[in-house]
mmCIF file of C-alpha atoms and ligand atoms in Angstrom:
data_model
loop_
_atom_site.group_PDB
_atom_site.id
_atom_site.type_symbol
_atom_site.label_atom_id
_atom_site.label_comp_id
_atom_site.label_asym_id
_atom_site.label_seq_id
_atom_site.Cartn_x
_atom_site.Cartn_y
_atom_site.Cartn_z
ATOM 1 C CA MET A 1 -7.633 22.774 65.093
ATOM 2 C CA LYS A 2 -9.840 25.728 64.203
ATOM 3 C CA THR A 3 -13.472 25.539 65.201
ATOM 4 C CA ALA A 4 -16.623 26.814 63.490
ATOM 5 C CA LEU A 5 -20.294 26.993 64.368
ATOM 6 C CA VAL A 6 -22.921 26.951 61.620
ATOM 7 C CA CYS A 7 -26.441 27.974 62.678
ATOM 8 C CA GLY A 8 -29.002 26.747 60.176
ATOM 9 C CA ALA A 9 -26.776 23.756 59.314
ATOM 10 C CA GLY A 10 -29.800 21.655 58.372
ATOM 11 C CA GLY A 11 -30.718 24.219 55.723
ATOM 12 C CA PHE A 12 -29.564 24.545 52.148
ATOM 13 C CA ILE A 13 -26.628 26.961 52.444
ATOM 14 C CA GLY A 14 -25.680 25.922 55.998
ATOM 15 C CA ASN A 15 -25.342 22.266 54.999
ATOM 16 C CA HIS A 16 -23.053 23.165 52.087
ATOM 17 C CA LEU A 17 -21.066 25.487 54.378
ATOM 18 C CA VAL A 18 -20.493 22.709 56.925
ATOM 19 C CA SER A 19 -19.080 20.493 54.156
ATOM 20 C CA ARG A 20 -16.831 23.271 52.938
ATOM 21 C CA LEU A 21 -15.476 24.055 56.411
ATOM 22 C CA LYS A 22 -14.780 20.353 56.974
ATOM 23 C CA ARG A 23 -12.827 20.231 53.698
ATOM 24 C CA GLU A 24 -10.832 23.205 54.992
ATOM 25 C CA GLY A 25 -9.927 21.237 58.155
ATOM 26 C CA PHE A 26 -12.211 22.842 60.748
ATOM 27 C CA TRP A 27 -13.913 21.090 63.649
ATOM 28 C CA VAL A 28 -17.533 22.020 62.918
ATOM 29 C CA ARG A 29 -20.654 22.145 65.040
ATOM 30 C CA GLY A 30 -23.967 22.521 63.248
ATOM 31 C CA VAL A 31 -27.249 23.492 64.849
ATOM 32 C CA ASP A 32 -30.767 23.500 63.435
ATOM 33 C CA LEU A 33 -34.337 22.415 64.133
ATOM 34 C CA LYS A 34 -33.697 19.543 61.745
ATOM 35 C CA LEU A 35 -30.972 17.512 60.062
ATOM 36 C CA PRO A 36 -30.297 18.192 56.363
ATOM 37 C CA PRO A 37 -33.164 16.496 54.517
ATOM 38 C CA TYR A 38 -31.347 15.200 51.430
ATOM 39 C CA CYS A 39 -27.965 13.949 52.688
ATOM 40 C CA ASP A 40 -25.956 13.239 55.839
ATOM 41 C CA THR A 41 -24.324 16.194 57.539
ATOM 42 C CA ASP A 42 -20.519 16.412 57.539
ATOM 43 C CA ALA A 43 -20.532 18.210 60.907
ATOM 44 C CA ASP A 44 -18.468 16.734 63.742
ATOM 45 C CA ASP A 45 -21.272 17.601 66.105
ATOM 46 C CA PHE A 46 -24.871 18.401 65.177
ATOM 47 C CA MET A 47 -27.231 19.793 67.778
ATOM 48 C CA ILE A 48 -30.968 19.698 67.176
ATOM 49 C CA GLY A 49 -32.254 22.790 68.912
ATOM 50 C CA ASP A 50 -34.498 25.821 68.680
ATOM 51 C CA LEU A 51 -32.436 29.018 68.565
ATOM 52 C CA ARG A 52 -35.437 31.066 69.666
ATOM 53 C CA ASP A 53 -34.609 29.679 73.103
ATOM 54 C CA GLN A 54 -31.842 31.637 74.867
ATOM 55 C CA ALA A 55 -30.793 28.642 76.963
ATOM 56 C CA ILE A 56 -30.287 26.587 73.772
ATOM 57 C CA CYS A 57 -28.176 29.369 72.280
ATOM 58 C CA ARG A 58 -25.994 29.461 75.380
ATOM 59 C CA ALA A 59 -25.581 25.661 75.235
ATOM 60 C CA VAL A 60 -24.698 25.806 71.528
ATOM 61 C CA VAL A 61 -22.121 28.564 72.060
ATOM 62 C CA ASP A 62 -20.244 26.684 74.785
ATOM 63 C CA ARG A 63 -16.754 27.610 73.577
ATOM 64 C CA ARG A 64 -14.965 30.429 71.835
ATOM 65 C CA PHE A 65 -15.457 29.333 68.203
ATOM 66 C CA ASP A 66 -13.016 30.844 65.710
ATOM 67 C CA GLU A 67 -15.840 31.410 63.224
ATOM 68 C CA VAL A 68 -19.607 31.626 63.699
ATOM 69 C CA TYR A 69 -21.994 31.694 60.735
ATOM 70 C CA GLN A 70 -25.566 32.732 61.625
ATOM 71 C CA LEU A 71 -27.752 31.492 58.760
ATOM 72 C CA ALA A 72 -30.772 30.190 60.666
ATOM 73 C CA ALA A 73 -33.979 31.945 59.644
ATOM 74 C CA ASP A 74 -37.644 31.304 59.091
ATOM 75 C CA MET A 75 -37.743 31.698 55.331
ATOM 76 C CA GLY A 76 -38.784 30.316 51.980
ATOM 77 C CA GLY A 77 -39.377 31.377 48.378
ATOM 78 C CA ALA A 78 -41.975 33.855 47.088
ATOM 79 C CA GLY A 79 -44.795 31.439 47.917
ATOM 80 C CA TYR A 80 -43.765 31.648 51.567
ATOM 81 C CA ILE A 81 -42.573 35.206 52.188
ATOM 82 C CA PHE A 82 -44.733 37.298 49.822
ATOM 83 C CA THR A 83 -48.208 35.930 50.558
ATOM 84 C CA GLY A 84 -48.467 37.667 53.958
ATOM 85 C CA GLU A 85 -49.586 34.454 55.645
ATOM 86 C CA HIS A 86 -46.312 33.902 57.485
ATOM 87 C CA ASP A 87 -45.423 37.512 58.371
ATOM 88 C CA ALA A 88 -45.677 37.183 62.158
ATOM 89 C CA ASP A 89 -43.632 33.973 62.197
ATOM 90 C CA VAL A 90 -40.978 35.368 59.876
ATOM 91 C CA MET A 91 -40.590 38.557 61.918
ATOM 92 C CA HIS A 92 -40.740 37.003 65.370
ATOM 93 C CA ASN A 93 -38.824 33.798 64.782
ATOM 94 C CA SER A 94 -35.920 35.234 62.813
ATOM 95 C CA ALA A 95 -35.508 38.354 64.960
ATOM 96 C CA THR A 96 -35.483 36.241 68.129
ATOM 97 C CA ILE A 97 -32.870 33.867 66.702
ATOM 98 C CA ASN A 98 -30.683 36.790 65.624
ATOM 99 C CA LEU A 99 -30.892 38.605 68.966
ATOM 100 C CA ASN A 100 -30.200 35.437 70.955
ATOM 101 C CA MET A 101 -27.259 34.354 68.835
ATOM 102 C CA ILE A 102 -25.378 37.649 68.806
ATOM 103 C CA ASP A 103 -25.823 37.943 72.564
ATOM 104 C CA ALA A 104 -24.571 34.379 73.161
ATOM 105 C CA CYS A 105 -21.509 35.071 70.955
ATOM 106 C CA TYR A 106 -20.813 38.348 72.749
ATOM 107 C CA LYS A 107 -20.992 36.708 76.179
ATOM 108 C CA ARG A 108 -18.517 34.039 75.017
ATOM 109 C CA THR A 109 -16.201 36.832 73.703
ATOM 110 C CA ILE A 110 -16.375 35.399 70.184
ATOM 111 C CA LYS A 111 -15.042 37.840 67.628
ATOM 112 C CA ASN A 112 -15.852 36.630 64.133
ATOM 113 C CA VAL A 113 -19.565 36.343 63.413
ATOM 114 C CA PHE A 114 -21.120 36.254 59.945
ATOM 115 C CA TYR A 115 -24.757 37.211 59.394
ATOM 116 C CA SER A 116 -26.697 36.407 56.209
ATOM 117 C CA SER A 117 -29.005 39.240 55.259
ATOM 118 C CA SER A 118 -30.869 39.315 51.959
ATOM 119 C CA ALA A 119 -31.327 41.493 48.887
ATOM 120 C CA CYS A 120 -35.003 41.527 49.948
ATOM 121 C CA MET A 121 -34.091 44.412 52.271
ATOM 122 C CA TYR A 122 -33.565 46.808 49.329
ATOM 123 C CA PRO A 123 -36.308 49.394 48.792
ATOM 124 C CA ALA A 124 -39.082 48.367 46.439
ATOM 125 C CA TYR A 125 -39.080 51.821 44.777
ATOM 126 C CA ASN A 126 -35.627 51.139 43.239
ATOM 127 C CA GLN A 127 -36.747 47.833 41.746
ATOM 128 C CA GLU A 128 -39.747 48.771 39.623
ATOM 129 C CA ASP A 129 -37.943 48.764 36.273
ATOM 130 C CA PRO A 130 -37.088 45.151 35.392
ATOM 131 C CA LEU A 131 -34.233 46.243 33.126
ATOM 132 C CA ASN A 132 -32.688 48.769 35.474
ATOM 133 C CA PRO A 133 -32.938 47.801 39.144
ATOM 134 C CA LYS A 134 -30.730 49.573 41.678
ATOM 135 C CA CYS A 135 -29.181 47.451 44.431
ATOM 136 C CA SER A 136 -25.963 49.193 45.392
ATOM 137 C CA GLU A 137 -25.315 48.834 49.113
ATOM 138 C CA ASP A 138 -25.732 52.562 49.707
ATOM 139 C CA SER A 139 -29.231 52.556 48.185
ATOM 140 C CA ALA A 140 -30.763 50.820 51.235
ATOM 141 C CA TYR A 141 -32.255 53.997 52.717
ATOM 142 C CA PRO A 142 -34.875 55.472 52.958
ATOM 143 C CA ALA A 143 -35.873 51.898 53.746
ATOM 144 C CA ALA A 144 -38.893 50.393 51.985
ATOM 145 C CA PRO A 145 -38.559 46.603 51.613
ATOM 146 C CA ASP A 146 -41.571 44.929 50.000
ATOM 147 C CA SER A 147 -41.878 42.172 52.634
ATOM 148 C CA GLU A 148 -41.653 41.651 56.388
ATOM 149 C CA TYR A 149 -38.845 39.217 55.597
ATOM 150 C CA GLY A 150 -36.869 42.162 54.184
ATOM 151 C CA TRP A 151 -37.675 44.406 57.146
ATOM 152 C CA GLU A 152 -36.482 41.773 59.612
ATOM 153 C CA LYS A 153 -33.229 41.366 57.668
ATOM 154 C CA LEU A 154 -32.665 45.111 57.758
ATOM 155 C CA PHE A 155 -33.272 45.213 61.511
ATOM 156 C CA SER A 156 -30.937 42.273 62.162
ATOM 157 C CA GLU A 157 -28.179 43.708 59.947
ATOM 158 C CA ARG A 158 -28.249 46.731 62.209
ATOM 159 C CA VAL A 159 -28.170 44.561 65.344
ATOM 160 C CA TYR A 160 -25.048 42.713 64.155
ATOM 161 C CA LEU A 161 -23.296 45.907 63.077
ATOM 162 C CA SER A 162 -24.147 47.657 66.354
ATOM 163 C CA PHE A 163 -22.372 44.875 68.297
ATOM 164 C CA ARG A 164 -19.318 45.580 66.163
ATOM 165 C CA ARG A 165 -19.530 49.286 66.925
ATOM 166 C CA ASN A 166 -20.198 49.044 70.644
ATOM 167 C CA HIS A 167 -18.615 45.747 71.708
ATOM 168 C CA GLY A 168 -15.555 45.410 69.479
ATOM 169 C CA MET A 169 -16.860 42.262 67.769
ATOM 170 C CA LYS A 170 -15.887 41.513 64.162
ATOM 171 C CA THR A 171 -19.358 41.023 62.764
ATOM 172 C CA HIS A 172 -19.771 40.758 58.987
ATOM 173 C CA VAL A 173 -23.011 41.199 57.062
ATOM 174 C CA ALA A 174 -23.731 39.912 53.548
ATOM 175 C CA ARG A 175 -26.825 40.518 51.458
ATOM 176 C CA TYR A 176 -27.385 37.299 49.530
ATOM 177 C CA HIS A 177 -29.098 37.451 46.133
ATOM 178 C CA ASN A 178 -30.969 34.211 45.212
ATOM 179 C CA ILE A 179 -28.578 31.388 46.007
ATOM 180 C CA PHE A 180 -29.282 28.079 44.289
ATOM 181 C CA GLY A 181 -27.813 24.628 43.774
ATOM 182 C CA PRO A 182 -28.260 20.935 44.512
ATOM 183 C CA LEU A 183 -29.520 19.821 47.955
ATOM 184 C CA GLY A 184 -31.879 22.800 48.213
ATOM 185 C CA THR A 185 -35.620 22.679 48.916
ATOM 186 C CA TRP A 186 -37.268 21.700 45.627
ATOM 187 C CA ASP A 187 -40.920 21.188 46.593
ATOM 188 C CA GLY A 188 -43.377 21.653 49.454
ATOM 189 C CA GLY A 189 -43.934 25.442 49.234
ATOM 190 C CA LYS A 190 -40.614 26.842 50.519
ATOM 191 C CA GLU A 191 -38.681 26.281 47.282
ATOM 192 C CA LYS A 192 -37.345 29.218 45.243
ATOM 193 C CA ALA A 193 -37.779 29.955 41.541
ATOM 194 C CA PRO A 194 -34.807 27.987 40.088
ATOM 195 C CA ALA A 195 -35.720 24.829 42.038
ATOM 196 C CA ALA A 196 -39.447 25.183 41.289
ATOM 197 C CA ILE A 197 -38.764 25.649 37.574
ATOM 198 C CA CYS A 198 -36.359 22.689 37.475
ATOM 199 C CA ARG A 199 -38.979 20.523 39.218
ATOM 200 C CA LYS A 200 -41.798 21.572 36.884
ATOM 201 C CA ILE A 201 -39.666 20.947 33.808
ATOM 202 C CA ALA A 202 -38.396 17.625 35.146
ATOM 203 C CA ARG A 203 -42.022 16.522 35.567
ATOM 204 C CA ALA A 204 -43.139 17.856 32.167
ATOM 205 C CA LYS A 205 -43.087 16.163 28.788
ATOM 206 C CA SER A 206 -41.758 17.972 25.744
ATOM 207 C CA GLY A 207 -44.583 20.208 24.454
ATOM 208 C CA ASP A 208 -46.191 20.643 27.900
ATOM 209 C CA ALA A 209 -46.828 24.059 29.453
ATOM 210 C CA ILE A 210 -45.667 24.842 32.982
ATOM 211 C CA GLU A 211 -47.234 27.422 35.287
ATOM 212 C CA ILE A 212 -45.270 30.632 35.897
ATOM 213 C CA TRP A 213 -46.332 33.233 38.474
ATOM 214 C CA GLY A 214 -46.891 36.648 36.885
ATOM 215 C CA ASP A 215 -45.902 37.584 33.341
ATOM 216 C CA GLY A 216 -42.406 36.141 33.786
ATOM 217 C CA GLU A 217 -40.805 39.435 32.758
ATOM 218 C CA GLN A 218 -39.632 40.115 36.328
ATOM 219 C CA THR A 219 -35.826 39.934 36.454
ATOM 220 C CA ARG A 220 -33.415 38.406 38.962
ATOM 221 C CA SER A 221 -29.868 37.114 39.206
ATOM 222 C CA PHE A 222 -28.957 33.736 40.687
ATOM 223 C CA LEU A 223 -25.717 32.698 42.379
ATOM 224 C CA TYR A 224 -24.480 29.131 42.566
ATOM 225 C CA VAL A 225 -24.035 27.968 46.152
ATOM 226 C CA GLU A 226 -20.287 27.161 45.932
ATOM 227 C CA GLU A 227 -19.605 30.715 44.779
ATOM 228 C CA CYS A 228 -21.694 32.050 47.648
ATOM 229 C CA LEU A 229 -19.569 30.091 50.138
ATOM 230 C CA GLU A 230 -16.321 31.395 48.680
ATOM 231 C CA ALA A 231 -17.536 34.968 49.146
ATOM 232 C CA THR A 232 -18.985 34.210 52.591
ATOM 233 C CA THR A 233 -15.768 32.767 54.034
ATOM 234 C CA ARG A 234 -13.709 35.525 52.420
ATOM 235 C CA LEU A 235 -15.928 38.128 54.065
ATOM 236 C CA LEU A 236 -15.750 36.570 57.540
ATOM 237 C CA ARG A 237 -11.947 36.347 57.308
ATOM 238 C CA SER A 238 -11.571 39.942 56.149
ATOM 239 C CA SER A 239 -11.515 43.178 58.112
ATOM 240 C CA PHE A 240 -14.555 44.395 56.160
ATOM 241 C CA SER A 241 -17.894 44.504 57.983
ATOM 242 C CA GLY A 242 -20.224 44.995 55.008
ATOM 243 C CA PRO A 243 -23.123 45.085 54.465
ATOM 244 C CA VAL A 244 -22.090 43.822 51.067
ATOM 245 C CA ASN A 245 -23.930 42.111 48.224
ATOM 246 C CA ILE A 246 -23.099 38.476 47.524
ATOM 247 C CA GLY A 247 -24.762 37.695 44.243
ATOM 248 C CA SER A 248 -24.407 37.344 40.514
ATOM 249 C CA GLU A 249 -24.677 40.201 38.022
ATOM 250 C CA GLU A 250 -26.001 37.917 35.260
ATOM 251 C CA MET A 251 -29.576 39.186 35.274
ATOM 252 C CA VAL A 252 -32.296 37.178 33.516
ATOM 253 C CA SER A 253 -36.085 37.321 33.358
ATOM 254 C CA ILE A 254 -38.009 34.394 34.811
ATOM 255 C CA ASN A 255 -39.120 33.554 31.254
ATOM 256 C CA GLN A 256 -35.461 33.386 30.199
ATOM 257 C CA LEU A 257 -34.692 31.204 33.215
ATOM 258 C CA VAL A 258 -37.399 28.778 32.075
ATOM 259 C CA ASP A 259 -35.952 28.723 28.549
ATOM 260 C CA ILE A 260 -32.442 27.966 29.823
ATOM 261 C CA VAL A 261 -33.641 25.090 32.034
ATOM 262 C CA ALA A 262 -35.832 23.718 29.203
ATOM 263 C CA ASP A 263 -32.797 23.775 26.936
ATOM 264 C CA ILE A 264 -30.686 21.948 29.546
ATOM 265 C CA ALA A 265 -33.468 19.359 29.900
ATOM 266 C CA GLY A 266 -33.730 19.011 26.108
ATOM 267 C CA LYS A 267 -37.513 19.664 26.233
ATOM 268 C CA ARG A 268 -39.779 22.114 24.427
ATOM 269 C CA ILE A 269 -41.668 23.850 27.225
ATOM 270 C CA ASP A 270 -44.520 26.387 26.926
ATOM 271 C CA LYS A 271 -45.396 28.861 29.661
ATOM 272 C CA ASN A 272 -48.780 29.319 31.259
ATOM 273 C CA HIS A 273 -48.677 32.645 33.113
ATOM 274 C CA ILE A 274 -50.949 32.650 36.155
ATOM 275 C CA PRO A 275 -51.465 35.104 39.025
ATOM 276 C CA GLY A 276 -49.115 34.527 41.958
ATOM 277 C CA PRO A 277 -46.674 36.233 44.314
ATOM 278 C CA THR A 278 -43.762 37.656 42.330
ATOM 279 C CA GLY A 279 -41.951 40.211 44.499
ATOM 280 C CA VAL A 280 -40.297 43.260 42.947
ATOM 281 C CA ARG A 281 -40.176 43.728 39.138
ATOM 282 C CA GLY A 282 -36.412 43.733 38.849
ATOM 283 C CA ARG A 283 -33.402 42.863 40.973
ATOM 284 C CA ASN A 284 -29.739 42.345 40.208
ATOM 285 C CA SER A 285 -26.634 42.214 42.352
ATOM 286 C CA ASP A 286 -24.311 45.204 42.205
ATOM 287 C CA ASN A 287 -20.828 43.776 42.761
ATOM 288 C CA ARG A 288 -18.733 46.927 42.688
ATOM 289 C CA LEU A 289 -18.222 47.023 46.460
ATOM 290 C CA ILE A 290 -17.343 43.349 46.910
ATOM 291 C CA ARG A 291 -14.901 43.525 43.982
ATOM 292 C CA GLU A 292 -13.207 46.488 45.618
ATOM 293 C CA LYS A 293 -13.140 45.144 49.199
ATOM 294 C CA LEU A 294 -12.643 41.400 48.719
ATOM 295 C CA SER A 295 -11.343 41.155 45.134
ATOM 296 C CA TRP A 296 -14.120 38.672 44.474
ATOM 297 C CA ALA A 297 -16.588 38.163 41.662
ATOM 298 C CA PRO A 298 -18.508 35.039 40.645
ATOM 299 C CA SER A 299 -16.756 32.988 37.985
ATOM 300 C CA GLN A 300 -19.456 30.533 36.801
ATOM 301 C CA PRO A 301 -22.087 31.389 34.213
ATOM 302 C CA LEU A 302 -25.683 30.802 35.356
ATOM 303 C CA ARG A 303 -26.119 27.943 32.902
ATOM 304 C CA GLU A 304 -23.314 25.915 34.513
ATOM 305 C CA GLY A 305 -24.914 26.001 37.969
ATOM 306 C CA LEU A 306 -28.351 25.315 36.527
ATOM 307 C CA THR A 307 -27.050 22.236 34.710
ATOM 308 C CA LYS A 308 -25.837 20.730 38.009
ATOM 309 C CA THR A 309 -29.005 21.768 39.831
ATOM 310 C CA TYR A 310 -31.329 20.395 37.163
ATOM 311 C CA ALA A 311 -29.512 17.040 37.201
ATOM 312 C CA TRP A 312 -29.985 16.785 40.974
ATOM 313 C CA ILE A 313 -33.653 17.824 40.954
ATOM 314 C CA GLU A 314 -34.456 15.544 38.037
ATOM 315 C CA ALA A 315 -32.998 12.644 40.053
ATOM 316 C CA GLN A 316 -35.192 13.648 43.037
ATOM 317 C CA VAL A 317 -38.281 13.785 40.832
ATOM 318 C CA ARG A 318 -37.486 10.382 39.348
ATOM 319 C CA ALA A 319 -36.883 8.870 42.793
ATOM 320 C CA ASN A 320 -40.191 10.299 44.041
ATOM 321 C CA THR A 321 -42.318 9.261 41.062
ATOM 322 C CA PRO A 322 -44.154 5.977 41.652
ATOM 323 C CA GLN A 323 -43.276 3.303 39.079
ATOM 324 C CA LYS A 324 -46.204 2.275 36.842
HETATM 325 P P1 NAD B 401 -32.968 27.380 54.645
HETATM 326 O O1 NAD B 401 -34.391 27.668 54.977
HETATM 327 O O2 NAD B 401 -32.673 26.181 53.829
HETATM 328 O O3 NAD B 401 -32.117 27.284 55.985
HETATM 329 C C1 NAD B 401 -32.443 27.967 57.155
HETATM 330 C C2 NAD B 401 -32.401 26.961 58.292
HETATM 331 O O4 NAD B 401 -32.716 27.629 59.521
HETATM 332 C C3 NAD B 401 -33.450 25.846 58.138
HETATM 333 O O5 NAD B 401 -32.805 24.584 58.071
HETATM 334 C C4 NAD B 401 -34.309 25.957 59.380
HETATM 335 O O6 NAD B 401 -34.722 24.722 59.924
HETATM 336 C C5 NAD B 401 -33.367 26.700 60.336
HETATM 337 N N1 NAD B 401 -34.135 27.326 61.394
HETATM 338 C C6 NAD B 401 -35.281 28.053 61.270
HETATM 339 N N2 NAD B 401 -35.741 28.390 62.477
HETATM 340 C C7 NAD B 401 -34.866 27.882 63.384
HETATM 341 C C8 NAD B 401 -34.834 27.885 64.809
HETATM 342 N N3 NAD B 401 -35.785 28.485 65.525
HETATM 343 N N4 NAD B 401 -33.801 27.252 65.418
HETATM 344 C C9 NAD B 401 -32.853 26.614 64.692
HETATM 345 N N5 NAD B 401 -32.833 26.583 63.339
HETATM 346 C C10 NAD B 401 -33.842 27.203 62.699
HETATM 347 O O7 NAD B 401 -32.403 28.700 53.970
HETATM 348 P P2 NAD B 401 -31.062 28.936 53.140
HETATM 349 O O8 NAD B 401 -31.444 29.110 51.724
HETATM 350 O O9 NAD B 401 -30.022 27.943 53.493
HETATM 351 O O10 NAD B 401 -30.654 30.385 53.680
HETATM 352 C C11 NAD B 401 -29.717 30.574 54.730
HETATM 353 C C12 NAD B 401 -29.719 32.023 55.143
HETATM 354 O O11 NAD B 401 -29.431 32.870 54.019
HETATM 355 C C13 NAD B 401 -31.069 32.514 55.697
HETATM 356 O O12 NAD B 401 -30.833 33.421 56.737
HETATM 357 C C14 NAD B 401 -31.684 33.236 54.529
HETATM 358 O O13 NAD B 401 -32.610 34.213 54.935
HETATM 359 C C15 NAD B 401 -30.463 33.823 53.862
HETATM 360 N N6 NAD B 401 -30.696 34.079 52.429
HETATM 361 C C16 NAD B 401 -30.834 33.033 51.573
HETATM 362 C C17 NAD B 401 -31.061 33.284 50.229
HETATM 363 C C18 NAD B 401 -31.214 32.169 49.231
HETATM 364 O O14 NAD B 401 -31.432 32.445 48.062
HETATM 365 N N7 NAD B 401 -31.123 30.896 49.629
HETATM 366 C C19 NAD B 401 -31.149 34.598 49.751
HETATM 367 C C20 NAD B 401 -31.029 35.643 50.665
HETATM 368 C C21 NAD B 401 -30.774 35.369 52.005
#
């Protein structure tokens, strides 16, 4: 039986990845500071542990796993990574996890290791025009990410690729672009735009206004989690190292995203634009490289994933609203 290790298995993508690997027939170990908050894990073995601790990493990597997915990171949405309040934690915690994990895998002579970087590592100067952002993989340098989160991702990408170069490991690096779906953080300050918008609309009555950070004209693309996992497993099982974008090319403004979710909810929703952290003005995935190397492109329109996500978040909101 093939074996896989998922670091960050209590998190949004890691939890979905564990379930997918189980469906594929793997024996799966998950590790995280916490269990998944919204459902039971499907992992055969789940270790609660802090990957900033080298001894924990060595204990977690106690065998030669066929596949290791390193997704653990100190992260959150714009309200967490763009305010500056968490910069030291984000830099120190994630870099320590990444250094410890690659070293533990190397010492165990594990070959296949996946690392999840982020589109936040792309230079801010290429993302000032909301209608024409540039995020091709080769546009990463001269480096100028707009957050410490992005700088740490850039550093760790280089760590994982240097172990491939110098130690013959098959490390693979993906740059995720806004992954969303059910079972993701939907409140509490670490949630991302799609979840926050679904929550606000689920709580609103038709005719209400919801608060949107900035003018809402900033653009992004959003990839449904199942599509992300298809690309992730394809990348790890390929001979291609990356870095490669894993994202959608269906770019929308945040205002358009609100309109789509309002339409799904069947509510008329106004927007109250307020100051808040917004990140770069425009960002979209550029999928030319992944199409060429892995013959992969997302197949679901944004609206389809949002429909499933809204249904899940609306159920959470209902379950968490006290009955009158
Ligand atoms: P998430 O925050 O839900 O999951 C990350 C998990 O890492 C959390 O469960 C957290 O508890 C765990 N973790 C943090 N510190 C740890 C530590 N010291 N020891 C053990 N576990 C620790 O995030 P996610 O959305 O599932 O993202 C997974 C990965 O993909 C992250 O590396 C993230 O930076 C990257 N990424 C995600 C997105 C996205 O849109 N979700 C976009 C770009 C990149």
